[in-house]
């Protein structure tokens, strides 16, 4: 419960930045630029959060593997809540000039570091405490933070844009969602006093303490890169389409709909809200399905579907009719759920307990950085250059192809229960056999 609640509010904090970047930051922090350049600059500050996420994975991964999942998660929650609230208090360009976008970049970096560390803690607390044969389902609980956070962010912006006029929204209304992030600090305090450490983490710490000075001195990040570098890179490649697809459908499509199609913000935010609501049962269903038929099959279906859906989604968007626009965004988000549902269990099973926080976090955050950071910028640039959505759809298809190839190389993990999978750099086990760590 704490894992899901913390994830929901943390992702809410991360998503409101993307929504604000699409709707208002180009005017408030980059007003000297023309509209296209302003949007690109706003999305560049959005992308900076993704660049910082692998750093967060390294910092909190080391902390989480050496000290414990719980303290790492709590620290990440505090960092996210504080940095997001400060964005809500930040003066705009008109008030302090160039210092405004510079401070915005710094706070976005802190957001990225926080979310880069939070994901691993939430996921491992869920999967390491899961009953036998239920890791996929239990891991999906931690993933529920994404649609829940997206719903909250879309709902808050929908309310503020609907109840305030344009001048009021730009003057102070956009700050309300950021200030709401103070709730995350309350969750962090609750987690500190009520959350228990996982048994896997306790055992790994005991084994490290009894293994001697040489084992205790080695950094978990160094260890995972030394022994499992291929796993980290393949996991990162598998996540590229997750980041690219998600942020195309929930961030770029907002900018495309408002600037290219001149659609009302409320129409697009409502469509995103419907998709996020449907994601919640879908994530649990796909996570549970991966416990029955395997992580890889479910993940591959989502990745392939995402690549194929991009073109028809733009065709539906261009009709500017709310039911069809909603269909375009909902299907995109459900295909994302097919990957994101089993992902927590899939990635946690790739690494031994001693380096699991570092390995899973680093692989996931590298992939999201590549897919998520580049998508809004790349899609905006491609449309501006070619005046067509076709290259944007092609961009997503290429991302899907990369991820499908990486998932095909990774072996299946769901049958393995007692010891996490650690795909050796030298060899791969047969898909039908559970892999053993070591």
Tab-separated table of C-alpha atoms in Angstrom:
chain	number	residue	atom	x	y	z
A	1	UNK	CA	0.000	0.000	0.000
A	2	UNK	CA	2.788	2.431	0.951
A	3	UNK	CA	4.654	1.442	-2.194
A	4	UNK	CA	1.635	2.205	-4.390
A	5	UNK	CA	0.727	5.450	-2.611
A	6	UNK	CA	4.268	6.757	-2.659
A	7	UNK	CA	4.670	5.856	-6.314
A	8	UNK	CA	1.378	7.522	-7.219
A	9	UNK	CA	2.270	10.846	-5.642
A	10	UNK	CA	5.861	10.726	-6.868
A	11	UNK	CA	4.771	10.085	-10.448
A	12	UNK	CA	2.149	12.802	-10.040
A	13	UNK	CA	5.012	15.168	-9.223
A	14	UNK	CA	7.002	14.005	-12.239
A	15	UNK	CA	4.064	14.136	-14.666
A	16	UNK	CA	2.796	17.576	-13.754
A	17	UNK	CA	6.073	18.942	-15.042
A	18	UNK	CA	5.478	17.327	-18.437
A	19	UNK	CA	1.938	18.679	-18.591
A	20	UNK	CA	3.077	22.143	-17.563
A	21	UNK	CA	5.896	22.010	-20.131
A	22	UNK	CA	3.348	21.254	-22.850
A	23	UNK	CA	0.821	23.880	-21.745
A	24	UNK	CA	2.473	26.843	-20.056
A	25	UNK	CA	6.235	26.695	-19.359
A	26	UNK	CA	7.102	27.837	-22.886
A	27	UNK	CA	5.369	31.152	-22.120
A	28	UNK	CA	6.464	31.651	-18.500
A	29	UNK	CA	10.103	30.638	-18.621
A	30	UNK	CA	11.085	31.125	-22.283
A	31	UNK	CA	8.976	34.115	-23.388
A	32	UNK	CA	11.573	35.680	-25.660
A	33	UNK	CA	11.405	32.749	-28.047
A	34	UNK	CA	8.959	32.110	-30.843
A	35	UNK	CA	6.294	29.468	-30.045
A	36	UNK	CA	8.132	26.533	-31.649
A	37	UNK	CA	11.467	27.306	-29.998
A	38	UNK	CA	9.739	27.964	-26.692
A	39	UNK	CA	8.048	24.552	-26.825
A	40	UNK	CA	11.331	22.857	-27.700
A	41	UNK	CA	13.122	24.596	-24.821
A	42	UNK	CA	10.345	23.646	-22.406
A	43	UNK	CA	10.604	20.020	-23.525
A	44	UNK	CA	14.394	20.196	-23.144
A	45	UNK	CA	13.994	21.045	-19.464
A	46	UNK	CA	11.485	18.179	-19.333
A	47	UNK	CA	14.153	15.897	-20.851
A	48	UNK	CA	16.739	16.927	-18.261
A	49	UNK	CA	14.740	15.040	-15.650
A	50	UNK	CA	15.270	11.862	-17.654
A	51	UNK	CA	18.995	12.468	-17.998
A	52	UNK	CA	19.201	12.647	-14.196
A	53	UNK	CA	17.254	9.426	-13.662
A	54	UNK	CA	20.194	7.024	-14.221
A	55	UNK	CA	22.180	9.106	-11.722
A	56	UNK	CA	19.337	8.631	-9.268
A	57	UNK	CA	19.389	4.909	-9.995
A	58	UNK	CA	23.120	4.780	-9.238
A	59	UNK	CA	22.934	6.837	-6.037
A	60	UNK	CA	19.851	5.209	-4.564
A	61	UNK	CA	20.746	1.803	-5.994
A	62	UNK	CA	24.001	1.837	-4.032
A	63	UNK	CA	22.149	3.040	-0.936
A	64	UNK	CA	19.338	0.511	-1.405
A	65	UNK	CA	21.643	-2.468	-1.894
A	66	UNK	CA	24.047	-1.562	0.909
A	67	UNK	CA	21.718	-0.084	3.552
A	68	UNK	CA	18.233	-1.301	2.608
A	69	UNK	CA	15.237	-0.794	0.324
A	70	UNK	CA	13.217	1.157	2.885
A	71	UNK	CA	15.660	4.005	3.707
A	72	UNK	CA	16.448	4.490	0.023
A	73	UNK	CA	12.753	4.726	-0.859
A	74	UNK	CA	11.998	7.150	1.973
A	75	UNK	CA	14.894	9.432	1.025
A	76	UNK	CA	13.737	9.499	-2.613
A	77	UNK	CA	10.200	10.426	-1.559
A	78	UNK	CA	11.465	13.327	0.544
A	79	UNK	CA	13.650	14.601	-2.304
A	80	UNK	CA	10.832	14.478	-4.846
A	81	UNK	CA	8.299	16.167	-2.572
A	82	UNK	CA	10.653	19.010	-1.716
A	83	UNK	CA	11.946	19.731	-5.217
A	84	UNK	CA	8.456	19.676	-6.762
A	85	UNK	CA	7.016	22.035	-4.150
A	86	UNK	CA	9.872	24.457	-4.841
A	87	UNK	CA	8.967	24.506	-8.553
A	88	UNK	CA	5.531	25.700	-7.487
A	89	UNK	CA	7.179	28.619	-5.683
A	90	UNK	CA	9.614	29.490	-8.469
A	91	UNK	CA	9.497	33.053	-9.880
A	92	UNK	CA	9.012	33.287	-13.656
A	93	UNK	CA	11.226	34.853	-16.327
A	94	UNK	CA	9.422	38.185	-16.044
A	95	UNK	CA	10.294	38.363	-12.337
A	96	UNK	CA	13.951	37.275	-12.181
A	97	UNK	CA	15.052	36.904	-15.794
A	98	UNK	CA	17.410	34.142	-16.881
A	99	UNK	CA	17.713	32.842	-13.304
A	100	UNK	CA	14.176	31.444	-13.620
A	101	UNK	CA	14.890	28.801	-16.292
A	102	UNK	CA	18.224	27.995	-14.639
A	103	UNK	CA	16.541	27.290	-11.299
A	104	UNK	CA	13.875	25.314	-13.141
A	105	UNK	CA	16.599	23.109	-14.627
A	106	UNK	CA	18.182	22.497	-11.207
A	107	UNK	CA	14.874	21.503	-9.635
A	108	UNK	CA	14.033	19.285	-12.612
A	109	UNK	CA	17.396	17.554	-12.135
A	110	UNK	CA	16.509	16.861	-8.509
A	111	UNK	CA	13.133	15.491	-9.616
A	112	UNK	CA	14.892	13.149	-12.016
A	113	UNK	CA	17.334	11.929	-9.374
A	114	UNK	CA	14.448	11.286	-6.978
A	115	UNK	CA	12.272	9.332	-9.405
A	116	UNK	CA	15.353	7.437	-10.583
A	117	UNK	CA	15.836	6.183	-7.048
A	118	UNK	CA	12.200	5.727	-6.066
A	119	UNK	CA	11.252	3.197	-8.736
A	120	UNK	CA	13.698	0.525	-7.605
A	121	UNK	CA	12.683	0.806	-3.964
A	122	UNK	CA	8.961	0.625	-4.635
A	123	UNK	CA	9.314	-2.275	-7.070
A	124	UNK	CA	11.592	-4.369	-4.859
A	125	UNK	CA	9.491	-3.890	-1.751
A	126	UNK	CA	6.538	-5.213	-3.780
A	127	UNK	CA	8.251	-8.108	-5.587
A	128	UNK	CA	10.500	-9.288	-2.762
A	129	UNK	CA	7.494	-9.526	-0.460
A	130	UNK	CA	5.348	-11.322	-3.049
A	131	UNK	CA	4.019	-14.878	-2.454
A	132	UNK	CA	5.437	-17.646	-4.595
A	133	UNK	CA	4.243	-17.429	-8.189
A	134	UNK	CA	2.729	-13.941	-7.762
A	135	UNK	CA	5.641	-11.600	-8.436
A	136	UNK	CA	4.092	-10.300	-11.642
A	137	UNK	CA	0.851	-9.327	-9.918
A	138	UNK	CA	2.492	-7.890	-6.811
A	139	UNK	CA	5.069	-6.020	-8.873
A	140	UNK	CA	2.256	-4.385	-10.830
A	141	UNK	CA	1.029	-2.786	-7.593
A	142	UNK	CA	4.139	-0.607	-7.510
A	143	UNK	CA	3.582	0.221	-11.179
A	144	UNK	CA	0.085	1.524	-10.418
A	145	UNK	CA	1.731	4.763	-9.392
A	146	UNK	CA	2.133	5.706	-13.051
A	147	UNK	CA	-1.563	5.742	-14.066
A	148	UNK	CA	-2.621	6.985	-10.637
A	149	UNK	CA	-0.109	9.821	-10.811
A	150	UNK	CA	-1.120	10.549	-14.385
A	151	UNK	CA	-4.796	10.656	-13.410
A	152	UNK	CA	-4.078	13.001	-10.530
A	153	UNK	CA	-1.924	15.314	-12.644
A	154	UNK	CA	-4.413	15.390	-15.522
A	155	UNK	CA	-7.339	15.902	-13.138
A	156	UNK	CA	-5.660	18.772	-11.304
A	157	UNK	CA	-4.733	20.518	-14.548
A	158	UNK	CA	-8.203	19.847	-15.935
A	159	UNK	CA	-9.815	21.485	-12.908
A	160	UNK	CA	-7.473	24.476	-12.944
A	161	UNK	CA	-7.764	25.081	-16.694
A	162	UNK	CA	-11.557	24.689	-16.558
A	163	UNK	CA	-12.181	26.936	-13.555
A	164	UNK	CA	-9.610	29.622	-14.304
A	165	UNK	CA	-9.271	31.821	-17.342
A	166	UNK	CA	-6.023	31.903	-19.322
A	167	UNK	CA	-4.577	34.858	-17.421
A	168	UNK	CA	-5.347	33.362	-14.007
A	169	UNK	CA	-3.912	29.988	-14.994
A	170	UNK	CA	-0.675	31.541	-16.234
A	171	UNK	CA	-0.462	33.912	-13.247
A	172	UNK	CA	-0.867	31.355	-10.439
A	173	UNK	CA	-3.101	28.408	-11.365
A	174	UNK	CA	-0.255	26.297	-12.754
A	175	UNK	CA	1.458	26.438	-9.345
A	176	UNK	CA	-1.327	24.570	-7.511
A	177	UNK	CA	-0.417	21.054	-8.748
A	178	UNK	CA	3.230	21.532	-7.771
A	179	UNK	CA	2.380	22.707	-4.269
A	180	UNK	CA	0.149	19.647	-3.788
A	181	UNK	CA	3.314	17.536	-3.776
A	182	UNK	CA	3.794	18.373	-0.110
A	183	UNK	CA	1.543	15.322	0.434
A	184	UNK	CA	4.474	13.138	-0.660
A	185	UNK	CA	6.458	14.237	2.371
A	186	UNK	CA	3.600	12.998	4.570
A	187	UNK	CA	3.749	9.593	2.812
A	188	UNK	CA	7.526	9.490	3.333
A	189	UNK	CA	7.112	10.091	7.062
A	190	UNK	CA	4.458	7.362	7.242
A	191	UNK	CA	6.734	4.945	5.355
A	192	UNK	CA	9.638	5.680	7.675
A	193	UNK	CA	7.665	4.559	10.726
A	194	UNK	CA	5.474	1.792	9.246
A	195	UNK	CA	7.269	0.116	6.327
A	196	UNK	CA	9.300	-3.045	7.001
A	197	UNK	CA	12.500	-4.002	5.227
A	198	UNK	CA	12.303	-6.997	2.838
A	199	UNK	CA	13.715	-10.378	3.819
A	200	UNK	CA	15.864	-10.518	0.660
A	201	UNK	CA	17.492	-7.230	1.591
A	202	UNK	CA	18.167	-8.357	5.162
A	203	UNK	CA	19.685	-11.639	4.006
A	204	UNK	CA	21.844	-9.939	1.386
A	205	UNK	CA	23.143	-7.515	4.004
A	206	UNK	CA	23.956	-10.351	6.408
A	207	UNK	CA	25.762	-12.316	3.703
A	208	UNK	CA	27.772	-9.256	2.732
A	209	UNK	CA	28.757	-8.598	6.340
A	210	UNK	CA	29.943	-12.193	6.805
A	211	UNK	CA	31.694	-12.425	3.424
A	212	UNK	CA	34.726	-10.451	4.535
A	213	UNK	CA	36.208	-7.043	3.870
A	214	UNK	CA	36.677	-7.509	0.116
A	215	UNK	CA	33.007	-8.284	-0.465
A	216	UNK	CA	31.842	-5.479	1.782
A	217	UNK	CA	34.014	-2.856	0.121
A	218	UNK	CA	32.803	-3.375	-3.423
A	219	UNK	CA	30.178	-0.962	-4.749
A	220	UNK	CA	26.933	-2.667	-5.843
A	221	UNK	CA	26.893	-0.497	-8.978
A	222	UNK	CA	30.448	-1.527	-9.883
A	223	UNK	CA	29.581	-5.139	-9.139
A	224	UNK	CA	26.473	-5.172	-11.311
A	225	UNK	CA	28.331	-3.559	-14.213
A	226	UNK	CA	31.224	-5.987	-13.810
A	227	UNK	CA	29.129	-9.152	-13.700
A	228	UNK	CA	25.831	-8.250	-15.369
A	229	UNK	CA	26.578	-5.432	-17.831
A	230	UNK	CA	24.752	-7.269	-20.619
A	231	UNK	CA	21.638	-7.590	-18.479
A	232	UNK	CA	21.683	-3.880	-17.724
A	233	UNK	CA	22.068	-2.947	-21.403
A	234	UNK	CA	19.390	-5.371	-22.597
A	235	UNK	CA	16.989	-4.163	-19.915
A	236	UNK	CA	17.668	-0.570	-21.002
A	237	UNK	CA	16.981	-1.471	-24.618
A	238	UNK	CA	13.753	-3.220	-23.663
A	239	UNK	CA	12.535	-0.059	-21.906
A	240	UNK	CA	13.150	2.331	-24.828
A	241	UNK	CA	9.677	1.736	-26.277
A	242	UNK	CA	8.112	2.057	-22.809
A	243	UNK	CA	9.468	5.575	-22.413
A	244	UNK	CA	8.956	6.571	-26.038
A	245	UNK	CA	5.413	5.244	-26.273
A	246	UNK	CA	4.228	6.559	-22.956
A	247	UNK	CA	5.525	10.084	-23.387
A	248	UNK	CA	4.346	10.289	-26.963
A	249	UNK	CA	0.786	9.485	-25.898
A	250	UNK	CA	0.622	11.502	-22.674
A	251	UNK	CA	2.984	14.443	-23.305
A	252	UNK	CA	3.663	15.048	-26.990
A	253	UNK	CA	0.048	14.421	-27.982
A	254	UNK	CA	-0.995	17.269	-25.655
A	255	UNK	CA	1.315	19.655	-27.476
A	256	UNK	CA	0.327	18.236	-30.892
A	257	UNK	CA	-3.373	18.554	-30.141
A	258	UNK	CA	-3.172	22.109	-28.781
A	259	UNK	CA	-0.580	23.655	-31.116
A	260	UNK	CA	-1.035	21.748	-34.394
A	261	UNK	CA	-4.738	20.863	-34.254
A	262	UNK	CA	-5.787	23.795	-32.048
A	263	UNK	CA	-7.939	21.514	-29.884
A	264	UNK	CA	-9.123	22.565	-26.390
A	265	UNK	CA	-6.834	21.516	-23.540
A	266	UNK	CA	-9.800	19.966	-21.717
A	267	UNK	CA	-10.516	17.571	-24.605
A	268	UNK	CA	-7.005	16.161	-24.517
A	269	UNK	CA	-6.740	16.057	-20.741
A	270	UNK	CA	-10.055	14.181	-20.538
A	271	UNK	CA	-8.792	11.620	-23.030
A	272	UNK	CA	-5.577	11.110	-21.053
A	273	UNK	CA	-7.639	10.778	-17.882
A	274	UNK	CA	-9.793	7.986	-19.365
A	275	UNK	CA	-6.698	6.108	-20.527
A	276	UNK	CA	-5.033	6.429	-17.133
A	277	UNK	CA	-8.136	5.086	-15.361
A	278	UNK	CA	-8.228	2.025	-17.631
A	279	UNK	CA	-4.503	1.461	-17.125
A	280	UNK	CA	-5.002	0.567	-13.462
A	281	UNK	CA	-6.894	-2.736	-13.990
A	282	UNK	CA	-4.877	-3.387	-17.143
A	283	UNK	CA	-1.554	-3.225	-15.299
A	284	UNK	CA	-2.723	-5.746	-12.719
A	285	UNK	CA	-4.177	-8.017	-15.396
A	286	UNK	CA	-1.003	-8.017	-17.485
A	287	UNK	CA	1.151	-8.514	-14.385
A	288	UNK	CA	-0.961	-11.504	-13.357
A	289	UNK	CA	-0.907	-12.857	-16.910
A	290	UNK	CA	2.901	-12.787	-16.862
A	291	UNK	CA	2.781	-15.089	-13.819
A	292	UNK	CA	0.930	-17.632	-15.960
A	293	UNK	CA	2.457	-17.444	-19.443
A	294	UNK	CA	5.723	-15.584	-18.870
A	295	UNK	CA	7.063	-12.041	-18.710
A	296	UNK	CA	8.561	-11.999	-22.176
A	297	UNK	CA	5.441	-12.948	-24.156
A	298	UNK	CA	3.317	-10.263	-22.515
A	299	UNK	CA	6.042	-7.635	-22.815
A	300	UNK	CA	6.670	-8.419	-26.482
A	301	UNK	CA	2.981	-8.147	-27.331
A	302	UNK	CA	2.861	-4.668	-25.819
A	303	UNK	CA	6.058	-3.504	-27.542
A	304	UNK	CA	4.988	-4.768	-30.961
A	305	UNK	CA	1.506	-3.318	-30.577
A	306	UNK	CA	2.874	0.067	-29.555
A	307	UNK	CA	5.020	0.281	-32.677
A	308	UNK	CA	2.096	-0.641	-34.923
A	309	UNK	CA	-0.423	1.670	-33.226
A	310	UNK	CA	1.452	4.950	-33.745
A	311	UNK	CA	0.235	5.604	-37.311
A	312	UNK	CA	-3.488	4.872	-36.767
A	313	UNK	CA	-3.346	6.859	-33.509
A	314	UNK	CA	-2.325	10.004	-35.408
A	315	UNK	CA	-5.030	9.374	-38.001
A	316	UNK	CA	-7.594	9.251	-35.206
A	317	UNK	CA	-6.136	12.358	-33.558
A	318	UNK	CA	-6.430	14.316	-36.796
A	319	UNK	CA	-10.201	13.799	-36.866
A	320	UNK	CA	-10.357	16.139	-33.816
A	321	UNK	CA	-13.420	14.209	-32.645
A	322	UNK	CA	-13.341	13.492	-28.913
A	323	UNK	CA	-14.356	9.776	-29.077
A	324	UNK	CA	-11.703	9.015	-31.682
A	325	UNK	CA	-9.038	11.119	-29.967
A	326	UNK	CA	-9.820	9.280	-26.738
A	327	UNK	CA	-9.569	5.920	-28.514
A	328	UNK	CA	-6.149	6.860	-29.887
A	329	UNK	CA	-4.764	7.757	-26.476
A	330	UNK	CA	-6.488	4.947	-24.554
A	331	UNK	CA	-5.168	2.162	-26.788
A	332	UNK	CA	-1.684	3.636	-26.582
A	333	UNK	CA	-1.826	3.630	-22.791
A	334	UNK	CA	-3.167	0.061	-22.640
A	335	UNK	CA	-0.308	-1.153	-24.833
A	336	UNK	CA	2.043	0.592	-22.431
A	337	UNK	CA	0.376	-1.328	-19.568
A	338	UNK	CA	1.111	-4.639	-21.318
A	339	UNK	CA	4.812	-3.865	-20.911
A	340	UNK	CA	4.792	-1.967	-17.659
A	341	UNK	CA	2.649	-4.500	-15.782
A	342	UNK	CA	5.141	-7.403	-15.892
A	343	UNK	CA	8.214	-5.153	-16.013
A	344	UNK	CA	8.748	-4.922	-12.251
A	345	UNK	CA	8.974	-8.687	-11.817
A	346	UNK	CA	10.840	-9.177	-15.101
A	347	UNK	CA	13.636	-6.759	-14.220
A	348	UNK	CA	13.923	-7.704	-10.544
A	349	UNK	CA	14.379	-11.362	-11.556
A	350	UNK	CA	17.368	-10.472	-13.733
A	351	UNK	CA	19.663	-9.720	-10.801
A	352	UNK	CA	20.743	-11.259	-7.497
A	353	UNK	CA	19.549	-9.667	-4.265
A	354	UNK	CA	22.971	-8.141	-3.519
A	355	UNK	CA	22.856	-5.920	-6.618
A	356	UNK	CA	19.160	-6.006	-7.518
A	357	UNK	CA	18.332	-2.404	-6.609
A	358	UNK	CA	21.297	-1.110	-8.635
A	359	UNK	CA	20.822	-3.437	-11.602
A	360	UNK	CA	17.070	-3.056	-12.034
A	361	UNK	CA	17.180	0.713	-11.447
A	362	UNK	CA	20.082	1.368	-13.796
A	363	UNK	CA	18.641	-0.715	-16.643
A	364	UNK	CA	15.196	0.828	-16.326
A	365	UNK	CA	16.356	4.426	-15.939
A	366	UNK	CA	18.836	4.261	-18.839
A	367	UNK	CA	16.105	2.963	-21.133
A	368	UNK	CA	13.544	5.530	-20.033
A	369	UNK	CA	16.135	8.283	-20.439
A	370	UNK	CA	16.725	7.273	-24.053
A	371	UNK	CA	13.067	6.734	-24.890
A	372	UNK	CA	11.325	9.291	-22.699
A	373	UNK	CA	13.706	12.235	-22.932
A	374	UNK	CA	14.065	12.169	-26.698
A	375	UNK	CA	10.453	11.550	-27.660
A	376	UNK	CA	8.779	14.945	-27.045
A	377	UNK	CA	11.799	16.799	-28.475
A	378	UNK	CA	12.284	14.443	-31.406
A	379	UNK	CA	8.595	14.310	-32.252
A	380	UNK	CA	8.284	18.120	-32.130
A	381	UNK	CA	11.360	18.556	-34.345
A	382	UNK	CA	10.287	15.873	-36.845
A	383	UNK	CA	6.838	17.394	-37.283
A	384	UNK	CA	8.289	20.900	-37.653
A	385	UNK	CA	10.783	19.708	-40.277
A	386	UNK	CA	8.510	17.515	-42.393
A	387	UNK	CA	5.068	18.939	-41.616
A	388	UNK	CA	3.693	15.411	-41.206
A	389	UNK	CA	3.032	12.941	-38.420
A	390	UNK	CA	4.381	10.022	-40.485
A	391	UNK	CA	8.031	10.496	-39.418
A	392	UNK	CA	6.869	10.723	-35.802
A	393	UNK	CA	5.032	7.410	-36.144
A	394	UNK	CA	8.151	5.957	-37.775
A	395	UNK	CA	10.229	7.136	-34.832
A	396	UNK	CA	8.034	5.124	-32.471
A	397	UNK	CA	8.156	2.071	-34.756
A	398	UNK	CA	11.978	2.126	-34.656
A	399	UNK	CA	11.936	2.365	-30.859
A	400	UNK	CA	9.603	-0.650	-30.753
A	401	UNK	CA	11.909	-2.655	-33.015
A	402	UNK	CA	14.895	-1.963	-30.758
A	403	UNK	CA	12.993	-3.046	-27.652
A	404	UNK	CA	11.565	-6.178	-29.260
A	405	UNK	CA	15.070	-7.268	-30.268
A	406	UNK	CA	16.357	-6.806	-26.713
A	407	UNK	CA	13.449	-8.697	-25.150
A	408	UNK	CA	13.981	-11.585	-27.564
A	409	UNK	CA	17.593	-11.879	-26.416
A	410	UNK	CA	16.628	-11.895	-22.739
A	411	UNK	CA	15.584	-15.301	-21.434
A	412	UNK	CA	12.304	-15.983	-19.668
A	413	UNK	CA	12.381	-15.473	-15.896
A	414	UNK	CA	8.929	-16.191	-14.477
A	415	UNK	CA	9.527	-19.905	-13.665
A	416	UNK	CA	12.493	-19.074	-11.459
A	417	UNK	CA	11.440	-18.587	-7.857
A	418	UNK	CA	14.052	-19.224	-5.252
A	419	UNK	CA	17.012	-17.369	-6.722
A	420	UNK	CA	16.843	-14.341	-9.024
A	421	UNK	CA	17.987	-14.624	-12.587
A	422	UNK	CA	21.394	-13.240	-13.431
A	423	UNK	CA	22.027	-13.562	-17.133
A	424	UNK	CA	25.774	-14.155	-17.383
A	425	UNK	CA	27.750	-12.104	-19.853
A	426	UNK	CA	29.258	-15.273	-21.299
A	427	UNK	CA	26.177	-17.410	-21.959
A	428	UNK	CA	22.396	-17.646	-21.955
A	429	UNK	CA	20.195	-20.363	-20.623
A	430	UNK	CA	17.492	-21.934	-22.726
A	431	UNK	CA	14.187	-20.086	-22.645
A	432	UNK	CA	12.386	-23.073	-21.241
A	433	UNK	CA	14.715	-23.513	-18.271
A	434	UNK	CA	14.668	-21.349	-15.130
A	435	UNK	CA	17.950	-19.490	-14.820
A	436	UNK	CA	20.007	-19.537	-11.668
A	437	UNK	CA	22.058	-16.749	-10.202
A	438	UNK	CA	25.650	-16.965	-9.803
